[in-house]
Amino acid sequence: MRFYEFESRRLVELAGIPVTKYGFAKTADEARAAAAEIGGPTVIKSQVLTGGRMKAGGVKFADTPEEAAEHAAEILGLEINGHMPVGVLVDPKAEVEQEYYAAVLWDGRAKRPMMLFSDMGGIDIEQVAEEHPDHVGRGHLSNLHPIADFQAKETVARCGMTGSELGRASRVLAGLARLQRDYDMTLAEINPVARLADGSFVALDAHMEMEDEAVGRHKKVLESIGVDLSEPRETYEPSEFERNVKAIDAADHRGVIQGKDHGFHGNLGLVIGAGGGSLTLTDAVRSQGGKPANYAEIGGNPSVAKARGLAMEVLKKDGVEKIAVMMSIVSNTRVDIVARGVIKACLELGKDPAETIAIFRIPGAWEDEGYKILDRYGVEYCDRSVSLWEAAGRAVAKIQKDTNPDAPGRGAGEVSG
């Protein structure tokens, strides 16, 4: 779940990290009142879940409350990258002497949270890391032990900071690290952290993303800071395929299915699962010249209806010629149930399962019963002696051969059916 900047500011405040005095406004009059309370020049920022606000005219500077109201009225009616703002953030125009970058994110390679700090804030951290690597400090955190202040201090010191500034910046980073852990954030970022003329450190902007599965655990806190939990927070409008799969999943508590198709325009539909195995299989299809039509997840022992529903939606996608049904070895998902569901989808759409299912590779619970069903309809399947890579290759080869009959086939391992 992504948060608007004003919500991220409130989360930062809860973590005890200093912020400037700001206001959130949904109307021009509210923006005028917020600017008057702040006093002095202000910055009016569009509150949208997308980037590019400055270039699009969604960030403006005002010297008076009246000017703040005028800018707010204009920004509130400004669409940015397909997003209409939910309001504006009214922020004081701070006297900044130095900008820094602070973040805590999940490092998938190390499987631990990682702290980042740079004394070159306000710009893209990837650019800083590439062009000025000595200005970026990194430090990993334990998944089990409490977060100690010295860990943040070591990270900040790696970019060359010393003295009182080191202590103040370290407190900000330590607070951000605890926020990331306490609220299950996949990303907790402040860019920039600013050192003001009086020497204080404050957060001028914040970007927070929470694990979707953790939203329920933090419902009371999120509601207390004004988060509308009924509002969809996707950064794009879900496609019809994605909406339909989500509805099918919600209608039945047994098992889990999900599907994404943004960025996929291929002819091979995927009904795949096994957590990281889904990513592995999608990459295996692509790496061997295949063109996936979607990304999918199926598991947790879904019902026949769920397996049928996912396969049906995949098969109905424009351009899909065949589907590949693949998972790693399963223990809590019945092979025969998935087989029944997928074949049922083919038959209801008037498609021959033997021609439509390029490969079926799900070894595990009730596999003998599943293989009998596949045998009955002439569907090619393979057991656990055939790797995920090989199974993906067979599916790619089959669809390529249909497209180009002169293309050579391929195959390895034991195959039945």
Coordinates of C-alpha atoms in Angstrom, one line a residue:
M1 CA 0.0 0.0 0.0
R2 CA 1.3 3.4 -1.0
F3 CA 0.8 6.5 1.0
Y4 CA 0.2 10.1 0.0
E5 CA 2.9 12.6 1.1
F6 CA 0.7 14.1 3.8
E7 CA 0.0 10.6 5.2
S8 CA 3.7 9.7 5.1
R9 CA 4.4 13.0 7.0
R10 CA 2.0 11.9 9.7
L11 CA 3.7 8.5 10.0
V12 CA 7.1 10.2 10.2
E13 CA 5.7 12.3 13.1
L14 CA 4.5 9.2 14.9
A15 CA 8.1 7.9 14.7
G16 CA 9.3 11.0 16.5
I17 CA 11.1 12.4 13.5
P18 CA 10.9 16.2 13.3
V19 CA 8.9 17.7 10.4
T20 CA 8.0 21.3 9.4
K21 CA 4.7 22.7 10.4
Y22 CA 2.4 21.8 7.5
G23 CA -1.3 21.6 6.6
F24 CA -3.4 19.3 4.4
A25 CA -6.2 21.0 2.5
K26 CA -9.0 19.7 0.2
T27 CA -10.2 23.2 -0.8
A28 CA -8.7 26.5 -1.7
D29 CA -10.2 28.0 1.5
E30 CA -8.6 25.4 3.6
A31 CA -5.2 26.0 1.9
R32 CA -5.6 29.7 2.7
A33 CA -6.2 29.0 6.3
A34 CA -3.3 26.6 6.5
A35 CA -0.9 29.1 4.9
A36 CA -2.1 31.8 7.3
E37 CA -1.5 29.6 10.3
I38 CA 2.0 28.7 9.0
G39 CA 2.8 32.4 8.3
G40 CA 5.3 33.4 5.6
P41 CA 6.0 31.9 2.2
T42 CA 4.6 28.4 1.6
V43 CA 4.9 25.6 -0.9
I44 CA 1.7 24.1 -2.3
K45 CA 2.1 20.4 -3.3
S46 CA -0.4 18.2 -5.2
Q47 CA -1.3 15.0 -3.3
V48 CA -1.2 12.2 -6.0
L49 CA 0.3 8.7 -6.0
T50 CA 2.6 9.4 -8.9
G51 CA 5.8 11.2 -9.7
G52 CA 6.5 14.2 -11.9
R53 CA 4.5 16.7 -9.8
M54 CA 6.9 19.6 -10.3
K55 CA 7.1 19.2 -14.1
A56 CA 3.4 18.9 -14.4
G57 CA 2.7 22.1 -12.4
G58 CA 1.7 20.3 -9.3
V59 CA 4.1 22.2 -7.0
K60 CA 3.9 26.0 -6.7
F61 CA 5.3 28.6 -4.3
A62 CA 3.2 31.3 -2.6
D63 CA 4.1 34.4 -0.7
T64 CA 0.7 35.1 0.8
P65 CA -2.3 33.1 2.0
E66 CA -4.3 34.5 -0.9
E67 CA -1.7 33.3 -3.4
A68 CA -1.7 29.9 -1.7
A69 CA -5.4 29.6 -2.2
E70 CA -5.1 30.6 -5.9
H71 CA -2.4 27.9 -6.4
A72 CA -4.4 25.3 -4.5
A73 CA -7.5 25.9 -6.6
E74 CA -5.4 25.4 -9.8
I75 CA -3.6 22.3 -8.5
L76 CA -6.8 20.6 -7.2
G77 CA -8.2 20.6 -10.7
L78 CA -4.9 19.4 -12.3
E79 CA -4.6 15.8 -13.5
I80 CA -1.1 14.4 -13.2
N81 CA -0.3 11.1 -15.1
G82 CA -4.0 10.1 -15.0
H83 CA -4.4 10.9 -11.2
M84 CA -6.5 13.6 -9.7
P85 CA -5.3 15.0 -6.4
V86 CA -7.0 14.1 -3.1
G87 CA -5.8 17.5 -1.7
V88 CA -2.8 19.7 -1.4
L89 CA 0.0 19.8 1.2
V90 CA 0.7 23.3 2.4
D91 CA 4.3 23.5 3.6
P92 CA 6.5 26.3 4.8
K93 CA 9.2 27.4 2.4
A94 CA 12.1 26.3 4.6
E95 CA 15.5 27.9 4.8
V96 CA 17.6 24.9 3.9
E97 CA 21.3 24.9 4.3
Q98 CA 21.9 21.2 3.4
E99 CA 19.8 18.4 2.0
Y100 CA 20.3 14.7 2.9
Y101 CA 18.7 11.4 1.8
A102 CA 17.5 8.7 4.3
A103 CA 15.8 5.5 3.6
V104 CA 15.1 2.0 4.9
L105 CA 14.1 -0.7 2.4
W106 CA 13.9 -4.4 2.1
D107 CA 17.0 -5.9 0.5
G108 CA 15.8 -9.0 -1.3
R109 CA 19.3 -10.3 -1.9
A110 CA 20.3 -10.1 1.7
K111 CA 16.8 -10.9 3.0
R112 CA 17.2 -8.1 5.5
P113 CA 16.2 -4.5 5.9
M114 CA 18.9 -2.1 4.6
M115 CA 19.5 1.5 5.7
L116 CA 20.7 4.1 3.2
F117 CA 22.0 7.6 3.9
S118 CA 23.5 10.2 1.7
D119 CA 24.7 13.8 2.3
M120 CA 23.5 14.5 -1.3
G121 CA 19.8 14.6 -0.9
G122 CA 17.0 16.1 -3.0
I123 CA 18.1 14.2 -6.1
D124 CA 17.8 10.7 -7.4
I125 CA 19.6 8.3 -5.1
E126 CA 20.5 5.9 -7.9
Q127 CA 22.3 8.8 -9.7
V128 CA 24.2 9.6 -6.5
A129 CA 25.2 6.0 -6.0
E130 CA 26.5 5.7 -9.5
E131 CA 28.3 9.0 -9.8
H132 CA 29.3 9.6 -6.1
P133 CA 29.4 6.2 -4.4
D134 CA 31.5 7.6 -1.5
H135 CA 28.5 9.8 -0.6
V136 CA 26.2 6.9 0.1
G137 CA 26.3 4.9 3.4
R138 CA 24.7 1.5 3.7
G139 CA 24.0 -0.8 6.6
H140 CA 21.9 -3.9 7.1
L141 CA 19.6 -4.6 10.1
S142 CA 18.8 -7.9 11.8
N143 CA 15.3 -9.3 11.3
L144 CA 15.3 -10.4 15.0
H145 CA 17.3 -8.1 17.2
P146 CA 16.3 -4.6 18.3
I147 CA 17.5 -1.6 16.2
A148 CA 20.3 0.1 18.0
D149 CA 21.2 3.8 17.5
F150 CA 24.8 3.0 16.8
Q151 CA 23.8 1.0 13.7
A152 CA 22.3 4.1 12.2
K153 CA 25.3 6.1 13.3
E154 CA 27.7 3.8 11.5
T155 CA 25.7 4.0 8.3
V156 CA 25.6 7.8 8.4
A157 CA 29.3 8.0 9.1
R158 CA 30.1 5.9 6.0
C159 CA 29.2 8.9 3.9
G160 CA 31.7 11.1 5.7
M161 CA 29.6 13.0 8.3
T162 CA 31.1 13.8 11.7
G163 CA 30.4 15.9 14.8
S164 CA 27.0 17.1 15.9
E165 CA 25.6 16.7 12.4
L166 CA 26.4 13.0 12.6
G167 CA 24.4 12.6 15.8
R168 CA 21.4 14.5 14.6
A169 CA 21.2 12.7 11.2
S170 CA 21.7 9.4 13.0
R171 CA 18.6 10.0 15.2
V172 CA 16.5 10.6 12.0
L173 CA 17.8 7.4 10.4
A174 CA 17.3 5.3 13.5
G175 CA 13.7 6.6 13.9
L176 CA 13.1 5.8 10.2
A177 CA 14.4 2.2 10.7
R178 CA 12.1 1.7 13.7
L179 CA 9.2 3.1 11.6
Q180 CA 10.0 0.7 8.8
R181 CA 9.9 -2.3 11.2
D182 CA 7.0 -1.3 13.4
Y183 CA 4.7 -0.6 10.5
D184 CA 5.8 -3.3 8.1
M185 CA 7.1 -0.9 5.4
T186 CA 8.7 -2.2 2.2
L187 CA 10.0 1.3 1.8
A188 CA 10.4 4.2 4.2
E189 CA 12.1 7.1 2.5
I190 CA 12.7 10.8 3.4
N191 CA 14.1 12.9 0.5
P192 CA 15.2 15.4 1.5
V193 CA 16.1 15.4 5.1
A194 CA 17.0 19.1 5.6
R195 CA 19.4 20.9 7.9
L196 CA 17.8 24.2 8.5
A197 CA 19.5 27.5 9.3
D198 CA 19.1 26.9 13.0
G199 CA 20.9 23.6 12.7
S200 CA 17.9 21.4 13.2
F201 CA 17.1 18.4 11.0
V202 CA 13.6 18.0 9.6
A203 CA 11.8 15.8 7.1
L204 CA 10.7 17.9 4.1
D205 CA 9.2 15.0 2.1
A206 CA 8.5 11.4 2.7
H207 CA 7.6 8.3 0.7
M208 CA 6.1 5.3 2.5
E209 CA 5.0 1.9 1.2
M210 CA 3.5 -0.8 3.4
E211 CA 3.1 -4.5 2.8
D212 CA -0.5 -5.0 1.6
E213 CA -0.9 -7.9 4.0
A214 CA 0.0 -5.7 7.0
V215 CA -2.7 -3.1 6.4
G216 CA -5.2 -4.9 8.6
R217 CA -2.8 -5.1 11.5
H218 CA -2.3 -1.4 11.5
K219 CA -5.9 -0.4 10.8
K220 CA -6.3 1.7 13.9
V221 CA -3.1 3.7 13.4
L222 CA -3.8 4.3 9.7
E223 CA -7.3 5.5 10.4
S224 CA -6.0 7.8 13.2
I225 CA -3.9 9.6 10.6
G226 CA -6.7 10.0 8.1
V227 CA -6.0 7.1 5.7
D228 CA -9.0 6.1 3.7
L229 CA -8.8 2.4 3.7
S230 CA -11.6 2.0 1.2
E231 CA -9.7 3.9 -1.5
P232 CA -7.8 1.7 -4.0
R233 CA -4.1 2.5 -3.9
E234 CA -2.9 1.0 -7.1
T235 CA -0.6 3.2 -9.1
Y236 CA -2.5 2.3 -12.2
E237 CA -6.1 1.4 -13.1
P238 CA -6.5 -2.4 -12.9
S239 CA -7.4 -4.1 -16.1
E240 CA -10.6 -6.0 -16.7
F241 CA -8.5 -9.2 -16.4
E242 CA -7.1 -8.2 -13.0
R243 CA -10.4 -7.1 -11.7
N244 CA -12.1 -10.3 -12.7
V245 CA -9.4 -12.5 -11.2
K246 CA -9.6 -10.5 -8.0
A247 CA -13.3 -11.0 -7.8
I248 CA -13.1 -14.7 -8.4
D249 CA -10.5 -15.0 -5.6
A250 CA -12.7 -12.9 -3.2
A251 CA -15.8 -15.1 -3.9
D252 CA -14.2 -18.3 -2.4
H253 CA -12.1 -18.5 0.7
R254 CA -10.4 -21.7 -0.5
G255 CA -6.9 -21.2 -1.8
V256 CA -5.5 -18.1 -3.5
I257 CA -5.3 -16.9 -7.1
Q258 CA -4.1 -13.6 -8.5
G259 CA -3.3 -12.3 -11.9
K260 CA -1.5 -9.3 -13.4
D261 CA -1.2 -8.4 -17.1
H262 CA 0.2 -4.9 -17.2
G263 CA 3.3 -5.0 -19.4
F264 CA 2.4 -8.4 -20.8
H265 CA 1.3 -8.7 -24.4
G266 CA 2.2 -12.3 -25.3
N267 CA 0.4 -15.3 -26.7
L268 CA 1.2 -17.9 -24.0
G269 CA -1.1 -17.6 -21.0
L270 CA 0.3 -18.7 -17.6
V271 CA -1.5 -20.5 -14.8
I272 CA 1.4 -20.9 -12.5
G273 CA 2.2 -20.8 -8.7
A274 CA 4.6 -21.7 -5.9
G275 CA 5.5 -18.2 -4.7
G276 CA 9.0 -17.4 -6.0
G277 CA 8.4 -20.2 -8.5
S278 CA 6.0 -17.9 -10.4
L279 CA 8.7 -15.4 -10.9
T280 CA 11.1 -18.2 -11.9
L281 CA 8.7 -19.7 -14.4
T282 CA 7.8 -16.3 -16.0
D283 CA 11.5 -15.6 -16.4
A284 CA 12.1 -19.1 -17.8
V285 CA 9.4 -18.6 -20.4
R286 CA 10.9 -15.2 -21.4
S287 CA 14.5 -16.4 -21.4
Q288 CA 13.6 -19.2 -23.9
G289 CA 12.0 -16.9 -26.4
G290 CA 8.4 -17.2 -25.1
K291 CA 6.0 -14.3 -24.8
P292 CA 3.9 -14.5 -21.6
A293 CA 0.4 -13.0 -21.7
N294 CA 0.2 -12.5 -18.0
Y295 CA 1.7 -13.1 -14.6
A296 CA -0.3 -15.4 -12.2
E297 CA -0.3 -17.1 -8.8
I298 CA -2.3 -20.1 -7.8
G299 CA -1.9 -22.1 -4.6
G300 CA -3.1 -22.9 -1.1
N301 CA -5.4 -25.7 -2.4
P302 CA -7.9 -23.7 -4.4
S303 CA -11.3 -25.0 -5.4
V304 CA -12.1 -26.3 -8.9
A305 CA -14.0 -23.1 -9.3
K306 CA -11.0 -20.9 -8.6
A307 CA -8.7 -22.9 -10.9
R308 CA -11.3 -22.8 -13.6
G309 CA -11.9 -19.1 -13.1
L310 CA -8.2 -18.2 -13.4
A311 CA -7.7 -20.4 -16.5
M312 CA -10.9 -19.0 -18.0
E313 CA -9.7 -15.4 -17.6
V314 CA -6.3 -16.2 -19.0
L315 CA -7.7 -18.0 -22.0
K316 CA -10.1 -15.1 -22.8
K317 CA -7.3 -12.6 -23.0
D318 CA -6.7 -11.2 -26.5
G319 CA -3.9 -13.0 -28.3
V320 CA -3.6 -16.0 -26.0
E321 CA -3.2 -19.2 -28.1
K322 CA -2.2 -21.7 -25.4
I323 CA -1.7 -21.8 -21.7
A324 CA 1.1 -23.4 -19.6
V325 CA 0.0 -24.8 -16.2
M326 CA 3.1 -25.1 -14.0
M327 CA 4.1 -25.2 -10.4
S328 CA 6.8 -26.6 -8.2
I329 CA 6.2 -29.7 -6.1
V330 CA 3.0 -29.1 -4.2
S331 CA 1.9 -30.5 -0.8
N332 CA -1.1 -28.2 0.1
T333 CA -2.6 -28.0 -3.4
R334 CA -4.3 -31.0 -5.0
V335 CA -3.0 -31.7 -8.5
D336 CA -6.3 -33.3 -9.6
I337 CA -8.3 -30.2 -8.5
V338 CA -6.1 -27.8 -10.6
A339 CA -6.4 -30.3 -13.6
R340 CA -10.2 -30.4 -13.3
G341 CA -10.4 -26.6 -13.1
V342 CA -8.2 -25.9 -16.1
I343 CA -9.8 -28.6 -18.3
K344 CA -13.2 -27.3 -17.3
A345 CA -12.3 -23.8 -18.5
C346 CA -11.1 -25.1 -21.8
L347 CA -14.2 -27.2 -22.5
E348 CA -16.6 -24.3 -21.5
L349 CA -14.8 -22.1 -24.0
G350 CA -15.1 -24.7 -26.7
K351 CA -11.4 -25.4 -26.8
D352 CA -9.7 -28.8 -27.0
P353 CA -7.6 -29.2 -23.8
A354 CA -5.0 -31.3 -25.7
E355 CA -4.4 -28.4 -28.1
T356 CA -4.9 -25.6 -25.6
I357 CA -2.7 -26.7 -22.7
A358 CA 0.9 -26.5 -23.9
I359 CA 2.2 -28.3 -20.8
F360 CA 1.0 -29.4 -17.4
R361 CA 3.7 -29.7 -14.8
I362 CA 2.4 -29.9 -11.2
P363 CA 3.8 -32.8 -9.3
G364 CA 2.7 -33.5 -5.7
A365 CA -0.5 -34.2 -3.8
W366 CA -3.0 -36.4 -5.6
E367 CA -0.8 -36.3 -8.8
D368 CA -1.8 -39.8 -9.9
E369 CA -5.5 -38.8 -10.0
G370 CA -4.6 -35.6 -11.7
Y371 CA -2.6 -37.5 -14.4
K372 CA -5.5 -39.8 -15.1
I373 CA -7.7 -36.8 -15.8
L374 CA -5.1 -35.3 -18.1
D375 CA -4.7 -38.6 -19.9
R376 CA -8.4 -38.7 -20.6
Y377 CA -8.2 -35.5 -22.5
G378 CA -4.8 -36.1 -24.1
V379 CA -3.0 -33.3 -22.3
E380 CA 0.8 -33.4 -22.2
Y381 CA 2.1 -33.4 -18.7
C382 CA 5.4 -34.1 -17.0
D383 CA 6.5 -35.2 -13.6
R384 CA 9.0 -33.9 -11.1
S385 CA 11.9 -35.4 -13.1
V386 CA 11.4 -32.5 -15.5
S387 CA 12.7 -29.2 -14.2
L388 CA 10.7 -26.0 -14.2
W389 CA 13.1 -24.6 -16.8
E390 CA 12.5 -27.7 -19.1
A391 CA 8.8 -27.5 -18.7
A392 CA 8.7 -23.8 -19.6
G393 CA 10.9 -24.6 -22.6
R394 CA 8.5 -27.3 -23.8
A395 CA 5.6 -24.9 -23.6
V396 CA 7.6 -22.2 -25.6
A397 CA 8.6 -24.8 -28.2
K398 CA 5.1 -26.0 -28.7
I399 CA 3.6 -22.5 -29.2
Q400 CA 6.5 -21.5 -31.5
K401 CA 6.0 -24.7 -33.6
D402 CA 2.3 -23.8 -34.0
T403 CA 3.3 -20.3 -35.1
N404 CA 6.1 -21.6 -37.3
P405 CA 5.6 -25.3 -38.3
D406 CA 9.2 -25.5 -39.5
A407 CA 10.6 -24.6 -36.1
P408 CA 12.5 -27.5 -34.4
G409 CA 10.8 -29.1 -31.3
R410 CA 12.5 -29.7 -28.0
G411 CA 12.0 -32.0 -25.1
A412 CA 13.8 -33.6 -22.1
G413 CA 12.9 -35.7 -19.2
E414 CA 10.1 -38.2 -18.7
V415 CA 6.8 -37.2 -20.3
S416 CA 3.4 -39.0 -20.2
G417 CA 0.2 -38.4 -22.0

